[in-house]
Coordinates of C-alpha atoms and ligand atoms in Angstrom, one line a residue:
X1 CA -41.2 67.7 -21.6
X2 CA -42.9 64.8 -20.2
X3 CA -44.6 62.2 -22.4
X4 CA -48.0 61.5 -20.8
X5 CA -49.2 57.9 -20.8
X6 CA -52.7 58.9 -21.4
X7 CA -55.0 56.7 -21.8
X8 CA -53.3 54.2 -20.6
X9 CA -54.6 51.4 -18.2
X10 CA -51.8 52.6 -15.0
X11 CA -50.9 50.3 -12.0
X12 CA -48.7 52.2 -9.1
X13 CA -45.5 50.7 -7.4
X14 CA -45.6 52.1 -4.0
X15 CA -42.3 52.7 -3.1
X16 CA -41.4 50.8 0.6
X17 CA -37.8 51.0 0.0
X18 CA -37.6 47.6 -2.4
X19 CA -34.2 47.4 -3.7
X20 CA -35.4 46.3 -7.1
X21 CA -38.7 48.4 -7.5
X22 CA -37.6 49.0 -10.6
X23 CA -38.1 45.1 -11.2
X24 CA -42.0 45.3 -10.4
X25 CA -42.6 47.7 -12.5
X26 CA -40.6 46.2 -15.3
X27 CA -42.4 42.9 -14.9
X28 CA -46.1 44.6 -15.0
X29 CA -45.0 46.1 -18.4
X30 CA -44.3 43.0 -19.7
X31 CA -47.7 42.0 -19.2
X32 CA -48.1 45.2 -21.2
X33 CA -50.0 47.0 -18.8
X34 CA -48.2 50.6 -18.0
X35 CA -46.8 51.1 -14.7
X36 CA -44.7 53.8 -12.9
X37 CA -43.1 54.1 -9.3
X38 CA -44.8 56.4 -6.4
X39 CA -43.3 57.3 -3.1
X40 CA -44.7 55.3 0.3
X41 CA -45.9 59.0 1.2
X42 CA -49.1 59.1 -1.7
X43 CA -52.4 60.2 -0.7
X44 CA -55.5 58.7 -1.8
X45 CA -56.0 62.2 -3.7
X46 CA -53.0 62.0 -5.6
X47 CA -53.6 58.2 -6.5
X48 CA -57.5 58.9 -7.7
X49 CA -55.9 61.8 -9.4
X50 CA -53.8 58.8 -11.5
X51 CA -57.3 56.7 -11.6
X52 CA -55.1 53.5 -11.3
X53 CA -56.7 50.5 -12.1
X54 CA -54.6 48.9 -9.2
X55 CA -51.7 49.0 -6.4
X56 CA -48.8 47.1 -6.3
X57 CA -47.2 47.5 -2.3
X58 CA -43.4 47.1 -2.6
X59 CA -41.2 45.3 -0.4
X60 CA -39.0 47.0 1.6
X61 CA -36.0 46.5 4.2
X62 CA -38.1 47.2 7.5
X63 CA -40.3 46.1 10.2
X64 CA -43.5 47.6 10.1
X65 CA -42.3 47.7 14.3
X66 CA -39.5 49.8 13.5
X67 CA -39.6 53.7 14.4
X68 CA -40.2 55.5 11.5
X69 CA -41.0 52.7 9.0
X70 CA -42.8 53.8 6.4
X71 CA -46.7 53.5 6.3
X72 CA -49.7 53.6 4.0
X73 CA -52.4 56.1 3.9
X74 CA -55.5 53.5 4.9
X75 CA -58.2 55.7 2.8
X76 CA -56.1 54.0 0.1
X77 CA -57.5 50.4 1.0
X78 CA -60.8 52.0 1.0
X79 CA -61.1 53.2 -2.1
X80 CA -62.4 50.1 -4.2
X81 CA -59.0 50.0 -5.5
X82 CA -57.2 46.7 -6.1
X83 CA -54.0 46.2 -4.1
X84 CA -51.2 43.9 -4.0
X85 CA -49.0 43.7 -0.9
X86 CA -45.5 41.9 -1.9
X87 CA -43.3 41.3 1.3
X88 CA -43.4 44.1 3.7
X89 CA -46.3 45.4 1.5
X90 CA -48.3 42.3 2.8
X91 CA -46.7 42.7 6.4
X92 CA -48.4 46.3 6.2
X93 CA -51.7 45.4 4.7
X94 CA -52.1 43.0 7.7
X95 CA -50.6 46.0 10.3
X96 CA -52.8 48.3 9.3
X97 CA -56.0 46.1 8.4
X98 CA -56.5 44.8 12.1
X99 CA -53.9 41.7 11.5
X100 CA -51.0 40.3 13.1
X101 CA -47.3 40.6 12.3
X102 CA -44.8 38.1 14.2
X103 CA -41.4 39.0 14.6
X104 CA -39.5 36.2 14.5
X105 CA -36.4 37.2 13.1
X106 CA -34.4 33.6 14.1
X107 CA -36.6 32.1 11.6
X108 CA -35.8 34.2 8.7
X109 CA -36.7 32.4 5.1
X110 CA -34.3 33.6 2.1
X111 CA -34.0 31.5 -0.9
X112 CA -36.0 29.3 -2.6
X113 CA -39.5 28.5 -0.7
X114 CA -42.0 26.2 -1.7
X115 CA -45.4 27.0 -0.9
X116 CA -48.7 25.3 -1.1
X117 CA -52.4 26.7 -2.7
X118 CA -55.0 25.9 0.7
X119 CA -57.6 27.9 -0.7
X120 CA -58.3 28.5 -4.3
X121 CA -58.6 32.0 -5.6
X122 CA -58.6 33.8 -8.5
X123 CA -54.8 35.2 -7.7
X124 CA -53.6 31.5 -8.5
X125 CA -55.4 31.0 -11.7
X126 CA -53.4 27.8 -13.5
X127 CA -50.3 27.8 -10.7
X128 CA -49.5 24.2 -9.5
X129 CA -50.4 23.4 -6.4
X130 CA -47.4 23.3 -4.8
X131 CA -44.9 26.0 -6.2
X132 CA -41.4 27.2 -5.5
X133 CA -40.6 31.4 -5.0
X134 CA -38.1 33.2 -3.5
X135 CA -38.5 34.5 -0.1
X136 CA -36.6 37.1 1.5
X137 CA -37.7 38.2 5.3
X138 CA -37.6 37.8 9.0
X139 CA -40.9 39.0 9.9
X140 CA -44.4 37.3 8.7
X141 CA -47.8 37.3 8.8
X142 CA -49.4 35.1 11.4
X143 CA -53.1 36.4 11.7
X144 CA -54.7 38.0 8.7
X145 CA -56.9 40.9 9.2
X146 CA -60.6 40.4 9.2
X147 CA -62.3 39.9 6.1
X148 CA -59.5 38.0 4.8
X149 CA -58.5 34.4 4.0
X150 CA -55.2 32.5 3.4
X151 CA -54.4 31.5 0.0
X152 CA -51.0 29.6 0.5
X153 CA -48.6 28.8 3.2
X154 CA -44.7 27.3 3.6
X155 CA -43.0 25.8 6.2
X156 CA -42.3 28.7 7.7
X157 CA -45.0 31.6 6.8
X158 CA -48.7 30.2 8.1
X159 CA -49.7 33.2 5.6
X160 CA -47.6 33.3 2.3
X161 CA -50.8 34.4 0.6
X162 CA -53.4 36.4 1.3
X163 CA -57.0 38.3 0.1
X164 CA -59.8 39.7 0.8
X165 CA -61.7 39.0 -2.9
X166 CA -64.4 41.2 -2.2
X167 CA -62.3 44.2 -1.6
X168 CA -59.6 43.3 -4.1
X169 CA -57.0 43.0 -1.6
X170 CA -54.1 41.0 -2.1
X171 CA -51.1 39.9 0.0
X172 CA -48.0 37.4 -1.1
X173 CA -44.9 36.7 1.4
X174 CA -43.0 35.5 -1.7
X175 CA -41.5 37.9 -4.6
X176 CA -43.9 37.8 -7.7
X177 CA -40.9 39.9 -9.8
X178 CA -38.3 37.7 -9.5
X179 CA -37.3 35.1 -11.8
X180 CA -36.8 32.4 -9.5
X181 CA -40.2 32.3 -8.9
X182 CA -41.7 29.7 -10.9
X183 CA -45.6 31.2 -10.7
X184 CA -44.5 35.0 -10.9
X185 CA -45.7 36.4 -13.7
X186 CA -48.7 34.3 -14.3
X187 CA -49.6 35.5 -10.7
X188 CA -48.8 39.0 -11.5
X189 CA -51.1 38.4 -14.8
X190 CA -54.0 37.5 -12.4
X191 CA -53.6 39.9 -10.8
X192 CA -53.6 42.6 -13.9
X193 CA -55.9 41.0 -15.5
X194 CA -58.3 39.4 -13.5
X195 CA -58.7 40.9 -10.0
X196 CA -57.7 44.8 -12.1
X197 CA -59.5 44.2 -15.1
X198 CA -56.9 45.5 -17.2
X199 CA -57.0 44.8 -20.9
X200 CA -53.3 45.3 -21.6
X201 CA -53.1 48.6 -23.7
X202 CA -49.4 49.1 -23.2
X203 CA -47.7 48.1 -26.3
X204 CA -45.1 50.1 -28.1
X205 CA -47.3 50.3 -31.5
X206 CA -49.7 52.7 -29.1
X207 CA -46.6 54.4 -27.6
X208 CA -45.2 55.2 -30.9
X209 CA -48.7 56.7 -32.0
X210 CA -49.6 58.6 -28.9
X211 CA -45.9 60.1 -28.6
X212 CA -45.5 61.5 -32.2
X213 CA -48.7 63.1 -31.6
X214 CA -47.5 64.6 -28.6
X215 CA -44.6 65.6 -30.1
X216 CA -46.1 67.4 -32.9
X217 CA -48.7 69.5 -30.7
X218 CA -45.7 70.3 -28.5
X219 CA -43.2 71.5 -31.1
X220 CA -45.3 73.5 -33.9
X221 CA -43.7 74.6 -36.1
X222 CA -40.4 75.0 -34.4
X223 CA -36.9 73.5 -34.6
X224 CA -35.4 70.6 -33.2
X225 CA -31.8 69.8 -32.7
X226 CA -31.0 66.3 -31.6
X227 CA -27.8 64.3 -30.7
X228 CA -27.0 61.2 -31.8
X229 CA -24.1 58.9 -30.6
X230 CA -25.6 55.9 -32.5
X231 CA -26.9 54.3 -29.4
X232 CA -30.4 52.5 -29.6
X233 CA -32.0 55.5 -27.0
X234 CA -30.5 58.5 -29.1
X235 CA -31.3 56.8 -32.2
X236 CA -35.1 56.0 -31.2
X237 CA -35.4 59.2 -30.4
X238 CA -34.6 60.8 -33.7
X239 CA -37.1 58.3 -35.4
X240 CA -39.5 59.4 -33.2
X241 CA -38.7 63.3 -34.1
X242 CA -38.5 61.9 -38.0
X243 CA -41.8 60.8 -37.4
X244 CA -43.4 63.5 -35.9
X245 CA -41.8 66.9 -37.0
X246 CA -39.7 65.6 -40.1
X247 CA -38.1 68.3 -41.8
X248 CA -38.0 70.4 -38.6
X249 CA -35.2 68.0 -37.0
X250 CA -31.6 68.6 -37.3
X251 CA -29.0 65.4 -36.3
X252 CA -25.7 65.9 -35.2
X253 CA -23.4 63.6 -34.6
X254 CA -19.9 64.5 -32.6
X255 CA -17.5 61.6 -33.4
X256 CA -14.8 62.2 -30.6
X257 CA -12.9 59.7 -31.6
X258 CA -13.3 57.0 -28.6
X259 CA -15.5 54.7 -30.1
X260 CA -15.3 51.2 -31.3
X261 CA -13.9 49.7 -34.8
X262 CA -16.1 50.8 -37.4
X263 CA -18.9 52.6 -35.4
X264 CA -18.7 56.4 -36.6
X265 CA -18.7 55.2 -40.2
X266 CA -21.9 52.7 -39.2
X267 CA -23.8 56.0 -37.6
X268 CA -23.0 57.8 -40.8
X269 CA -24.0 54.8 -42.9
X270 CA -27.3 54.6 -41.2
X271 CA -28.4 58.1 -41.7
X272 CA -27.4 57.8 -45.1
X273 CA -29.7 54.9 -45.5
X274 CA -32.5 56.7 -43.6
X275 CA -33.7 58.6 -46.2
X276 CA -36.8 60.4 -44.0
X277 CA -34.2 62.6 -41.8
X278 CA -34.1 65.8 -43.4
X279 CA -30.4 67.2 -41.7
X280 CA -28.0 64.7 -40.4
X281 CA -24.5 66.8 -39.7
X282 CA -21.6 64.3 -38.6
X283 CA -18.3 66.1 -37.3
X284 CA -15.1 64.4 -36.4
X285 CA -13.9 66.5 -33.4
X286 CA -11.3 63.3 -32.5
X287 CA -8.3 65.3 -33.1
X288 CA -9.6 67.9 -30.9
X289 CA -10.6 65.3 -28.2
X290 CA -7.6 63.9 -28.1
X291 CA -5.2 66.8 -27.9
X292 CA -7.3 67.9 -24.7
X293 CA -6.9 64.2 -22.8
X294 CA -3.1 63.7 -23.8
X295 CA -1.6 63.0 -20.7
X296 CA -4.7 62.8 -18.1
X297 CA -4.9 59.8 -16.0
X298 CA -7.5 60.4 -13.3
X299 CA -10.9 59.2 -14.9
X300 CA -13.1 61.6 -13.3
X301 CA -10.5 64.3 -14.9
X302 CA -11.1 62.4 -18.3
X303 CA -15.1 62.7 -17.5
X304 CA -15.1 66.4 -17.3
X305 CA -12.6 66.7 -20.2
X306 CA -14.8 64.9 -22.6
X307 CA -18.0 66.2 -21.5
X308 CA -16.9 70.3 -21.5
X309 CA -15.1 69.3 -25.1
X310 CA -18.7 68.0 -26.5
X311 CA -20.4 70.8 -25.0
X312 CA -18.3 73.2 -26.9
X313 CA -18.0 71.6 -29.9
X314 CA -21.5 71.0 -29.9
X315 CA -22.4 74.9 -29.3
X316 CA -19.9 76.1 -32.0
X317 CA -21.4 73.6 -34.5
X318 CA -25.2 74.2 -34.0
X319 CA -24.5 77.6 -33.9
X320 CA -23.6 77.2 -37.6
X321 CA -27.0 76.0 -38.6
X322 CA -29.3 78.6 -36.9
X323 CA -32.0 78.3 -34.6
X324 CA -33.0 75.8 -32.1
X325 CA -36.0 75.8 -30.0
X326 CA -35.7 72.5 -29.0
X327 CA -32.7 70.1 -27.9
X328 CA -33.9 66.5 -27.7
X329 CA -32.2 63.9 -25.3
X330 CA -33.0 59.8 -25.2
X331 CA -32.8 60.0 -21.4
X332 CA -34.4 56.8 -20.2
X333 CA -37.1 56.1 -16.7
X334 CA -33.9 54.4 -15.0
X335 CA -31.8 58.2 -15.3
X336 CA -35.1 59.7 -14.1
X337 CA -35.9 57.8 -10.9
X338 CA -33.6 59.4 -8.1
X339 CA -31.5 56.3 -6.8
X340 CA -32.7 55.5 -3.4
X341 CA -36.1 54.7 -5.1
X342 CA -38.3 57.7 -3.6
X343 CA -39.9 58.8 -7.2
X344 CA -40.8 62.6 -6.8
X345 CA -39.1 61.8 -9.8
X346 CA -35.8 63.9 -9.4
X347 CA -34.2 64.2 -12.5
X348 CA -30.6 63.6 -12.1
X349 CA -27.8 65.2 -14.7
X350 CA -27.3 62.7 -17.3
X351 CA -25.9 63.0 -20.3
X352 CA -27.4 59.7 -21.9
X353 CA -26.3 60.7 -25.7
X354 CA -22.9 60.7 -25.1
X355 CA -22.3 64.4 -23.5
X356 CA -25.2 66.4 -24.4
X357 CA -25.2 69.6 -22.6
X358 CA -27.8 70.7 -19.8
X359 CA -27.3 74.4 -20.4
X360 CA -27.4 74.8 -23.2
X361 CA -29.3 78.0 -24.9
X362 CA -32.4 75.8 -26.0
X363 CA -36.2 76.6 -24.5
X364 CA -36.5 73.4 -23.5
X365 CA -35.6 70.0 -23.3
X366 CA -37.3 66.7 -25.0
X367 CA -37.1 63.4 -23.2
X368 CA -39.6 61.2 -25.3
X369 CA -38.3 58.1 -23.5
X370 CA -38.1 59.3 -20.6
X371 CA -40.6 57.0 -19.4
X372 CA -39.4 53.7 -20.9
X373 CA -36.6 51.1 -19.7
X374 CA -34.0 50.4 -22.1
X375 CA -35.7 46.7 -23.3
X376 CA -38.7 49.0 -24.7
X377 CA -36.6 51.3 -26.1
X378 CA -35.3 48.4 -28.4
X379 CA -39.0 47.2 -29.1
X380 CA -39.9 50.6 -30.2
X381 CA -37.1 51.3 -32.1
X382 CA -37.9 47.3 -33.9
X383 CA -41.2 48.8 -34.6
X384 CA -40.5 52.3 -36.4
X385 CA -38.2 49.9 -38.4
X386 CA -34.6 50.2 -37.1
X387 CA -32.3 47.8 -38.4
X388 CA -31.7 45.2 -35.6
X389 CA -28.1 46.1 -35.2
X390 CA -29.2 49.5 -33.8
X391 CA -31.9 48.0 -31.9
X392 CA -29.4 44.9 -30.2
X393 CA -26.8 47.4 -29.8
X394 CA -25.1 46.8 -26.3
X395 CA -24.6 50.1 -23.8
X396 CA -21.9 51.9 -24.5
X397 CA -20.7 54.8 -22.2
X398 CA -20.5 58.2 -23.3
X399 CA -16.8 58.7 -22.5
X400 CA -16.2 55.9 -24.9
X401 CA -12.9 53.8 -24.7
X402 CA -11.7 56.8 -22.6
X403 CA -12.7 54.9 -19.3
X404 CA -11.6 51.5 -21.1
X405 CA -8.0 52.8 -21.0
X406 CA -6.6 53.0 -17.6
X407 CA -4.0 55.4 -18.0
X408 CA -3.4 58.0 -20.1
X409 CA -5.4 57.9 -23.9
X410 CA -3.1 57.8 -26.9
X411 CA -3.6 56.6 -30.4
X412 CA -1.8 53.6 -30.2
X413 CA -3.4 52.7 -27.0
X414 CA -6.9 53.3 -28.3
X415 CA -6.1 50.9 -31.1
X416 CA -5.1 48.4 -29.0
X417 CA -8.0 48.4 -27.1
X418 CA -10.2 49.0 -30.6
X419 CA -8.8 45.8 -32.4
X420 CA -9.3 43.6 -29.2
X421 CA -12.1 44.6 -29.4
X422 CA -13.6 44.0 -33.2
X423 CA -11.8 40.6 -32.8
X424 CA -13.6 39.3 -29.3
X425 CA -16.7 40.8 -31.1
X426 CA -16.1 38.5 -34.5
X427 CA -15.6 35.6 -32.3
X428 CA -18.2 36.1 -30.2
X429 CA -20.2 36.2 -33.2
X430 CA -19.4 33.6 -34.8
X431 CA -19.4 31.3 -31.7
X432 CA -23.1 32.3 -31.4
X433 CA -22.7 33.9 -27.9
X434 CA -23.8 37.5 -28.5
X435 CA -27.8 36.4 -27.4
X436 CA -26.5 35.7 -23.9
X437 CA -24.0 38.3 -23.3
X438 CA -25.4 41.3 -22.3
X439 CA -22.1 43.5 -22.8
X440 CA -18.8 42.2 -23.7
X441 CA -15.2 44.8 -24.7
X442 CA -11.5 44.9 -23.9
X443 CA -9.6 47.1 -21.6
X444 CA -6.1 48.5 -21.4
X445 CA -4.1 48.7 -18.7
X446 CA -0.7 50.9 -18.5
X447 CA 1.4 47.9 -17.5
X448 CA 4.3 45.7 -18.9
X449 CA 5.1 42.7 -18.8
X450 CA 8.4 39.8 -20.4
X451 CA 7.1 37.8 -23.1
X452 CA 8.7 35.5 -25.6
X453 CA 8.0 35.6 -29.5
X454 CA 9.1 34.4 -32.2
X455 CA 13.1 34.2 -30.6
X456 CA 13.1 37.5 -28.9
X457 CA 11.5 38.7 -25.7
X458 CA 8.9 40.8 -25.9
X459 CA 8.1 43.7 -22.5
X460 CA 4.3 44.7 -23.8
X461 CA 1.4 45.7 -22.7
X462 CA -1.9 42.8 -21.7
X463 CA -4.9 43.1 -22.8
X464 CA -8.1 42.2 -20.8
X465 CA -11.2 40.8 -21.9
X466 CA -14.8 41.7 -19.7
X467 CA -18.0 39.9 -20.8
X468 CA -21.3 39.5 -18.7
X469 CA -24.4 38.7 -18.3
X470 CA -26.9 40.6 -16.6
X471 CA -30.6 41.8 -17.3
X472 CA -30.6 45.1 -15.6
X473 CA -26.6 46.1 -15.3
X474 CA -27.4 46.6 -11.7
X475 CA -25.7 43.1 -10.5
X476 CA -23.6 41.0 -13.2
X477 CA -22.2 37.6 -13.4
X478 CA -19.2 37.2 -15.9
X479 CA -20.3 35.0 -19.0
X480 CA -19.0 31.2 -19.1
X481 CA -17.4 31.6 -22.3
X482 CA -16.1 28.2 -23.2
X483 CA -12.2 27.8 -23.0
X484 CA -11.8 27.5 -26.7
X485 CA -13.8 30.4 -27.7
X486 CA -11.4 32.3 -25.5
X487 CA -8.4 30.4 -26.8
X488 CA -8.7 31.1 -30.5
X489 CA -9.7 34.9 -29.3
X490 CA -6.5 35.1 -27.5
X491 CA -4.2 33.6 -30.7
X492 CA -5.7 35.9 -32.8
X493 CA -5.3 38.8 -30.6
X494 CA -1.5 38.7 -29.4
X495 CA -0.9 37.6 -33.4
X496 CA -3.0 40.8 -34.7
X497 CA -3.1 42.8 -32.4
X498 CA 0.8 45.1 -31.9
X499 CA 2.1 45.5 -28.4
X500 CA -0.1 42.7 -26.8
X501 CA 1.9 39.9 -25.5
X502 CA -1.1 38.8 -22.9
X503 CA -4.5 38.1 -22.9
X504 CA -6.8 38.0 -19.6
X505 CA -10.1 37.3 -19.1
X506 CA -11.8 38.7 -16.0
X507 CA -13.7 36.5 -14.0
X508 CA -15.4 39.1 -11.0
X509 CA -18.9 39.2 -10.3
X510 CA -20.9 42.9 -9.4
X511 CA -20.7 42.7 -6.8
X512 CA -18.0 43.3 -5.8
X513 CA -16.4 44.4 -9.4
X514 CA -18.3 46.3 -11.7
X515 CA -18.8 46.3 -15.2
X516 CA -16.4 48.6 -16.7
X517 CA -12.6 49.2 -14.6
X518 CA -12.9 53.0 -14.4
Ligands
XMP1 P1 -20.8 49.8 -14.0 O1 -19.3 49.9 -14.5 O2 -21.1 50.9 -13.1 O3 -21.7 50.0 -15.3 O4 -21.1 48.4 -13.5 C1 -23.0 49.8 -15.4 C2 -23.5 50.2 -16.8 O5 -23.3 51.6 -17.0 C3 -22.4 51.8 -18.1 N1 -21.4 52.9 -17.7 C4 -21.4 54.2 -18.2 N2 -22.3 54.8 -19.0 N3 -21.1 56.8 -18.7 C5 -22.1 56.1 -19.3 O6 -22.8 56.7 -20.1 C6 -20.2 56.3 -17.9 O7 -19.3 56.9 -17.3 C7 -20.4 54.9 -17.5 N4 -19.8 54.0 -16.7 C8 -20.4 52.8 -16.8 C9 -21.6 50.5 -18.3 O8 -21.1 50.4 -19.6 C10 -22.7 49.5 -17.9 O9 -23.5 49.2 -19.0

């Protein structure tokens, strides 16, 4: 079931193979104006159908030389619409508009660019005159098409801004999306709001109202069941249900026994205090999970284990409480949009609430996020009145502290990793870190090592510590946690923590690391 943003004032992100599309549309909804991701190949008809109030052109890595790169349909720049060309999307406004493109690849810009205003327009509304952006390309503009004038230049692009005002057509060499540059999103606001006319409608109040609507017209009087892990995406999504269909909902809640210190008793806790949620069923199936990994090492093996163990245990305990129409999952935009960025939307297999099955003997599925990134969840779930510690929560993955063990999963191993944990959490807590990092934990690792305590050697086990920052867990920088903060976590962990004698902090970037080890 696809939650329509109807209503809604829509700007399209042409796909042109941008690594971080994602990160333009992202950045328009933050100017709360809703926007979605389209392939290169859109026709004019299928972008009326969408009556867009405007076009963003992505960047993308080719030349619009290059055999094969992808084009635009030009009925598109004929249709009154307004566009904005970023990169290669202003390299093809000028290829296909009557321009020139120069191909002088030994002059590549990358990095941070200043540029200069030479012509005032609308586009640059209260931007400096002189402004640094980030640049990334070998090919430029060096003629516009007729009917156009430059706005900016640098050193190295004579055209680093473009338009044609009178046809609402935009072009900028520079990246509006990223953060390092300084005029982005007031330049992405002009553009919204001024050249558009877009009144910003997209804000989660108006979500929230338009989706329990559409929830209600789509499930009757029928019955939903809905997992929850206690994640901020499965537990919006049961508010939203609450909201809607009330007594009609059904929450279940596996715990398979690989979460953090504390957590199952805090997603019981909640639905105890959530007095609107007519069923909430919570079953501890750890035993059961753990009997089934004893002894596996290979994490895809874990993977399947954990993920055929909630789909039977799931089926055996729904089947208890009758008759579903309806299984509802918080899969979120980022799971829908095939990697690779061309969004004929293929839904890929993900089991977002911690193992829910795909085949399972419902009618249909529910995905009433299905459009949102993860930061909107959180604002949605702040307005239907989720306590902040649901809302904040960090990801977590579905196989748990399975895939933070590397090795086989035991008790005394998950405890380990568990009580690390809880105590890098406390501290980070209390040294006032947690705004910045964006996910911290501990992992185990199946190796030994001589230690000395007390007067006797010790041959146990390390622990190690991950934090990082990131905003969209796609690239990650490990947090600068200052040397005492880790100090006092490492006393308190080899003191309080059995069979730790070592405490390690990893220091590797994604690239090449990634977050988790397995
Ligand atoms: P990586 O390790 O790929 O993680 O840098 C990126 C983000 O995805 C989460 N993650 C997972 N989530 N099942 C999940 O549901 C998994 O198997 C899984 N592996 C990684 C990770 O916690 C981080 O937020």
């Amino acid at each position: 079931m696809a939650i329509t943003p109807a209503q809604q004032e829509t700007v399209l992100v042409m796909d042109f193979g941008a690594q971080y599309v994602q990160l333009i549309v992202r950045k328009v909804r933050e100017q709360q104006v809703y926007s979605e991701i389209r392939p290169a190949s859109m026709t004019l008809e299928e972008a009326l159908a969408e009556k867009p109030r405007g076009i963003i052109l992505s960047g993308g890595p080719n030349s619009v030389y290059a055999p094969g790169a992808p084009t635009i349909d030009p009925a598109i720049l004929e249709a009154g619409i307004p566009v904005l060309g970023i990169c290669y999307g202003q390299q093809l406004l000028a290829h296909v508009l009557g321009g020139e493109v120069g191909r002088d690849q030994q002059e590549r810009e990358y990095g941070h660019v200043p540029i200069d205003i030479v012509e005032p327009d609308i586009l640059f509304k209260g931007v400096e005159s002189r402004t640094s952006t980030w640049m990334s390309h070998g090919d430029k503009v060096t003629q516009v098409p007729p009917g156009f004038k430059v706005l900016a230049t640098s050193s190295n692009s004579p055209v680093a801004a473009m338009a044609d005002p009178q046809r609402k057509l935009y072009g900028v060499q520079f990246h509006p999306e990223v953060h390092h540059t300084a005029c982005g999103k007031q330049l992405l606001r002009n553009f919204l709001y001024d050249v558009c006319g877009c009144s910003g409608t997209w804000q989660s109040g108006a979500f929230i109202e338009q989706t329990v609507a559409e929830l209600r017209a789509k499930i009757g009087e029928d019955r939903v069941l809905c997992g929850v892990s206690g994640g901020v995406d499965s537990m919006v999504t049961a508010a939203l249900l609450d909201r809607a269909v009330g007594e009609q909902v059904t929450c279940m809640f596996i715990d398979h026994g690989l979460m953090r210190k504390d957590e199952p008793e805090q997603v019981i806790a909640a639905f105890d205090d959530w007095p609107g949620v007519a069923q909430f069923v919570a079953i501890d199936a750890s035993e059961t999970f753990l009997q089934k990994l004893a002894g596996v090492t290979d994490p895809e093996e874990k993977r399947r284990i954990i993920g055929e163990t909630f789909i039977r245990t799931f089926e055996v305990e729904s089947a208890q409480l009758g008759e579903f129409k309806y299984i509802a999952h918080g899969t979120l935009y980022p799971d829908v949009i095939e990697s690779g960025g061309d969004a004929t939307a293929t839904i890929k297999t993900h089991h977002n609430v911690g193992g829910l099955p795909e085949d399972m003997s419902y009618d249909e599925n529910i995905e009433p996020l299905r459009l949102l990134f993860k930061d909107e969840v959180r604002e949605v779930g702040r307005q239907l009145g989720l306590a902040e510690a649901i809302c904040a929560r960090q990801p977590f993955p579905g196989p748990g502290l399975a895939v933070r063990i590397i090795g086989a999963v035991t008790r005394e191993r998950l405890d380990m990793v568990r009580e690390t944990d809880a105590i890098f959490r406390e501290e980070l807590q209390a040294a006032g870190l947690t705004d910045e990092i964006a996910q911290s934990f501990s992992v185990f690792v199946d190796v030994r090592s001589v230690g000395v305590m007390g007067d006797e050697r010790s041959y146990a086990h390390p622990v190690i510590l991950r934090a990082v920052t990131t905003d969209d867990f796609m690239t990650a920088d490990w947090a600068r946690i200052p040397h005492d903060v880790l100090a006092r976590i490492s006393n308190r962990v080899v003191n309080e923590v059995g069979g730790v004698n070592r405490v390690l902090y990893d220091i590797s970037s994604k690239p090449p690391a990634t977050i988790e080890w397995e």
